[in-house]
Amino acid sequence: QQGRAVVVPAAALLTGPPAAGKTSLMSQVVMHLLFIGELVAIPIKVQQLQARLLERPESFAAAWNYIDAFLRLDCEPIVYRFLRQAMVARRAVLLIDGLDEGGQVRAEIEHHVAEVLAPQGHVLLCTSRPAGIDEVQYAGFRRLELAPLTDAQQLEALAQRLGSEAAQELLAYV
C-alpha cells in the first residue's frame, strides 16, 4: 500500500458467549504461529491494556498506536524493540483478547482498534462477547462466531484438564 491506509483490513472479530473458548482459541493461534515461524504473535489482554492506558495516558498519546505504547511499558527493551520491528514490518499478528473487557475506556480502545490499527495494515484477530459490539465500527472486519460448547464438549474439555474422574465429580457438583 506504499504507506497509505489499507482499504480492506486484514482483521477478524471473533465473538462468542462466556466460556465458549475465545481465549483458548487465541492460545492455539499463538502456538500455530510459533510452529509456522513466519509471523510473530503479539497477544494483548484488553484488561491489561486498559489498566496501562489509565495509568499512563501520556505514553499512549505520544505513541503511533496503543499496542506500541503498551509493549513499550510492559516489555523489556530488547523484547519491545523486536516486537516493534515486527509490527513496523507488518510481520506481526495482533491478538487482542477481550474487547468487551475494556471497562471505562472500552469505547476508546474499540475505536482505536477499528480506526487506527486496522487502517495501519496490522493483521488483527480480536475477541469479544457479542453484547455491545458496534456493527458499523467493525464493518470491515471478518466476523467469526463461536457457538456455546455442548454438554459433551464441556465434559471433554474438563476431562482434558482435570482427568475423567475429577471431571465427572465436578459436573455432578455443578
Tab-separated table of C-alpha atoms in Angstrom:
chain	number	residue	atom	x	y	z
A	1	GLN	CA	0.000	0.000	0.000
A	2	GLN	CA	3.068	2.328	-0.181
A	3	GLY	CA	2.422	3.730	3.310
A	4	ARG	CA	-1.220	4.587	2.714
A	5	ALA	CA	-4.096	3.311	4.825
A	6	VAL	CA	-5.398	-0.085	3.782
A	7	VAL	CA	-8.757	-0.320	2.061
A	8	VAL	CA	-9.714	-3.795	3.299
A	9	PRO	CA	-8.186	-4.577	6.697
A	10	ALA	CA	-6.671	-7.973	7.459
A	11	ALA	CA	-8.792	-8.115	10.575
A	12	ALA	CA	-11.246	-10.503	12.161
A	13	LEU	CA	-13.568	-10.150	15.130
A	14	LEU	CA	-14.374	-13.383	16.940
A	15	THR	CA	-17.427	-13.241	19.187
A	16	GLY	CA	-18.973	-15.809	21.460
A	17	PRO	CA	-20.671	-16.216	24.802
A	18	PRO	CA	-18.731	-16.505	28.071
A	19	ALA	CA	-16.570	-19.636	28.276
A	20	ALA	CA	-17.123	-20.509	24.613
A	21	GLY	CA	-13.380	-20.812	24.029
A	22	LYS	CA	-12.352	-17.410	22.642
A	23	THR	CA	-9.229	-17.132	24.782
A	24	SER	CA	-8.398	-20.804	24.254
A	25	LEU	CA	-8.592	-20.262	20.515
A	26	MET	CA	-6.202	-17.310	20.852
A	27	SER	CA	-3.728	-19.585	22.655
A	28	GLN	CA	-3.993	-22.081	19.809
A	29	VAL	CA	-3.337	-19.309	17.270
A	30	VAL	CA	-0.189	-18.327	19.206
A	31	MET	CA	1.037	-21.943	19.130
A	32	HIS	CA	0.237	-22.269	15.427
A	33	LEU	CA	2.143	-19.074	14.619
A	34	LEU	CA	5.116	-20.284	16.680
A	35	PHE	CA	5.094	-23.558	14.754
A	36	ILE	CA	4.939	-21.858	11.358
A	37	GLY	CA	7.519	-19.249	12.319
A	38	GLU	CA	6.732	-16.675	9.623
A	39	LEU	CA	4.746	-14.198	11.712
A	40	VAL	CA	5.145	-13.004	15.284
A	41	ALA	CA	2.155	-13.384	17.597
A	42	ILE	CA	1.585	-10.433	19.908
A	43	PRO	CA	-1.164	-11.350	22.376
A	44	ILE	CA	-2.756	-8.443	24.241
A	45	LYS	CA	-5.320	-8.800	27.012
A	46	VAL	CA	-7.613	-5.776	26.891
A	47	GLN	CA	-7.900	-5.723	30.702
A	48	GLN	CA	-4.141	-5.129	30.907
A	49	LEU	CA	-4.205	-2.631	28.034
A	50	GLN	CA	-6.962	-0.719	29.805
A	51	ALA	CA	-5.001	-0.617	33.072
A	52	ARG	CA	-1.882	0.791	31.357
A	53	LEU	CA	-3.945	3.296	29.380
A	54	LEU	CA	-5.500	4.621	32.581
A	55	GLU	CA	-2.147	4.659	34.438
A	56	ARG	CA	-0.074	6.303	31.696
A	57	PRO	CA	-2.311	8.137	29.193
A	58	GLU	CA	0.601	10.358	28.126
A	59	SER	CA	2.524	7.313	26.882
A	60	PHE	CA	-0.395	6.314	24.684
A	61	ALA	CA	-0.932	9.841	23.368
A	62	ALA	CA	2.703	10.009	22.207
A	63	ALA	CA	2.807	6.576	20.501
A	64	TRP	CA	1.973	5.714	16.887
A	65	ASN	CA	-0.592	3.235	18.228
A	66	TYR	CA	-1.815	1.786	21.515
A	67	ILE	CA	-0.110	-1.584	21.048
A	68	ASP	CA	3.265	0.094	20.616
A	69	ALA	CA	2.691	2.130	23.805
A	70	PHE	CA	1.543	-0.945	25.713
A	71	LEU	CA	4.560	-3.004	24.634
A	72	ARG	CA	6.961	-0.173	25.487
A	73	LEU	CA	5.508	-0.066	29.013
A	74	ASP	CA	5.147	-3.815	29.511
A	75	CYS	CA	8.220	-5.412	27.897
A	76	GLU	CA	11.944	-5.420	28.451
A	77	PRO	CA	13.631	-3.010	25.996
A	78	ILE	CA	15.128	-5.752	23.805
A	79	VAL	CA	11.781	-7.565	23.589
A	80	TYR	CA	9.977	-4.294	22.879
A	81	ARG	CA	12.383	-3.485	20.012
A	82	PHE	CA	11.881	-6.946	18.485
A	83	LEU	CA	8.083	-6.711	18.691
A	84	ARG	CA	8.057	-3.132	17.415
A	85	GLN	CA	10.177	-4.139	14.413
A	86	ALA	CA	7.774	-6.997	13.666
A	87	MET	CA	4.867	-4.543	13.823
A	88	VAL	CA	6.588	-1.955	11.624
A	89	ALA	CA	7.371	-4.655	9.050
A	90	ARG	CA	3.768	-5.936	9.301
A	91	ARG	CA	5.161	-9.354	10.276
A	92	ALA	CA	3.089	-9.497	13.463
A	93	VAL	CA	-0.380	-10.761	14.239
A	94	LEU	CA	-2.005	-8.651	16.939
A	95	LEU	CA	-4.211	-10.902	19.067
A	96	ILE	CA	-6.441	-8.549	21.037
A	97	ASP	CA	-8.395	-10.581	23.554
A	98	GLY	CA	-11.496	-9.324	25.352
A	99	LEU	CA	-12.582	-6.071	23.702
A	100	ASP	CA	-15.650	-6.215	25.934
A	101	GLU	CA	-13.362	-6.051	28.995
A	102	GLY	CA	-12.121	-2.512	28.340
A	103	GLY	CA	-14.025	-1.008	31.269
A	104	GLN	CA	-14.362	2.743	31.236
A	105	VAL	CA	-12.127	3.075	28.164
A	106	ARG	CA	-13.792	0.292	26.149
A	107	ALA	CA	-15.174	2.654	23.512
A	108	GLU	CA	-11.792	4.368	23.163
A	109	ILE	CA	-9.958	1.056	22.748
A	110	GLU	CA	-12.516	-0.284	20.262
A	111	HIS	CA	-12.334	2.935	18.261
A	112	HIS	CA	-8.532	2.715	18.222
A	113	VAL	CA	-8.608	-0.905	17.031
A	114	ALA	CA	-11.050	-0.175	14.208
A	115	GLU	CA	-9.922	3.318	13.214
A	116	VAL	CA	-6.145	3.211	13.818
A	117	LEU	CA	-4.756	-0.341	13.963
A	118	ALA	CA	-6.809	-1.814	11.112
A	119	PRO	CA	-6.142	1.086	8.689
A	120	GLN	CA	-2.425	0.920	9.567
A	121	GLY	CA	-2.452	-2.544	7.975
A	122	HIS	CA	-1.834	-4.707	11.029
A	123	VAL	CA	-3.122	-8.259	10.931
A	124	LEU	CA	-5.672	-8.403	13.748
A	125	LEU	CA	-7.640	-11.101	15.489
A	126	CYS	CA	-9.859	-9.644	18.195
A	127	THR	CA	-12.257	-11.357	20.575
A	128	SER	CA	-15.316	-10.100	22.404
A	129	ARG	CA	-18.596	-11.165	23.824
A	130	PRO	CA	-21.256	-10.094	21.328
A	131	ALA	CA	-23.078	-7.693	23.668
A	132	GLY	CA	-22.405	-4.070	22.842
A	133	ILE	CA	-20.475	-4.647	19.612
A	134	ASP	CA	-20.897	-1.707	17.244
A	135	GLU	CA	-21.557	-3.460	13.932
A	136	VAL	CA	-20.808	-0.316	11.909
A	137	GLN	CA	-17.424	0.170	13.581
A	138	TYR	CA	-16.361	-3.376	12.698
A	139	ALA	CA	-17.964	-3.457	9.238
A	140	GLY	CA	-14.606	-4.051	7.530
A	141	PHE	CA	-13.646	-6.915	9.836
A	142	ARG	CA	-14.300	-10.545	9.015
A	143	ARG	CA	-16.819	-11.803	11.534
A	144	LEU	CA	-16.474	-15.161	13.271
A	145	GLU	CA	-18.805	-16.512	15.926
A	146	LEU	CA	-18.214	-19.310	18.405
A	147	ALA	CA	-21.231	-21.304	19.472
A	148	PRO	CA	-21.566	-22.408	23.098
A	149	LEU	CA	-20.000	-25.773	23.890
A	150	THR	CA	-22.337	-28.753	24.037
A	151	ASP	CA	-22.507	-30.764	27.249
A	152	ALA	CA	-20.295	-33.429	25.657
A	153	GLN	CA	-17.714	-30.816	24.623
A	154	GLN	CA	-17.712	-29.333	28.120
A	155	LEU	CA	-17.138	-32.778	29.618
A	156	GLU	CA	-14.291	-33.444	27.164
A	157	ALA	CA	-12.650	-30.091	27.962
A	158	LEU	CA	-12.887	-30.749	31.694
A	159	ALA	CA	-11.569	-34.294	31.280
A	160	GLN	CA	-8.558	-32.992	29.341
A	161	ARG	CA	-7.727	-30.552	32.129
A	162	LEU	CA	-8.738	-32.472	35.226
A	163	GLY	CA	-8.873	-36.122	34.213
A	164	SER	CA	-12.055	-38.128	33.660
A	165	GLU	CA	-12.794	-38.923	37.287
A	166	ALA	CA	-12.365	-35.345	38.539
A	167	ALA	CA	-14.403	-34.026	35.593
A	168	GLN	CA	-17.306	-36.332	36.474
A	169	GLU	CA	-17.140	-35.217	40.123
A	170	LEU	CA	-17.131	-31.558	39.128
A	171	LEU	CA	-20.050	-31.991	36.721
A	172	ALA	CA	-22.047	-33.744	39.427
A	173	TYR	CA	-21.397	-30.800	41.710
A	174	VAL	CA	-22.217	-28.161	39.102
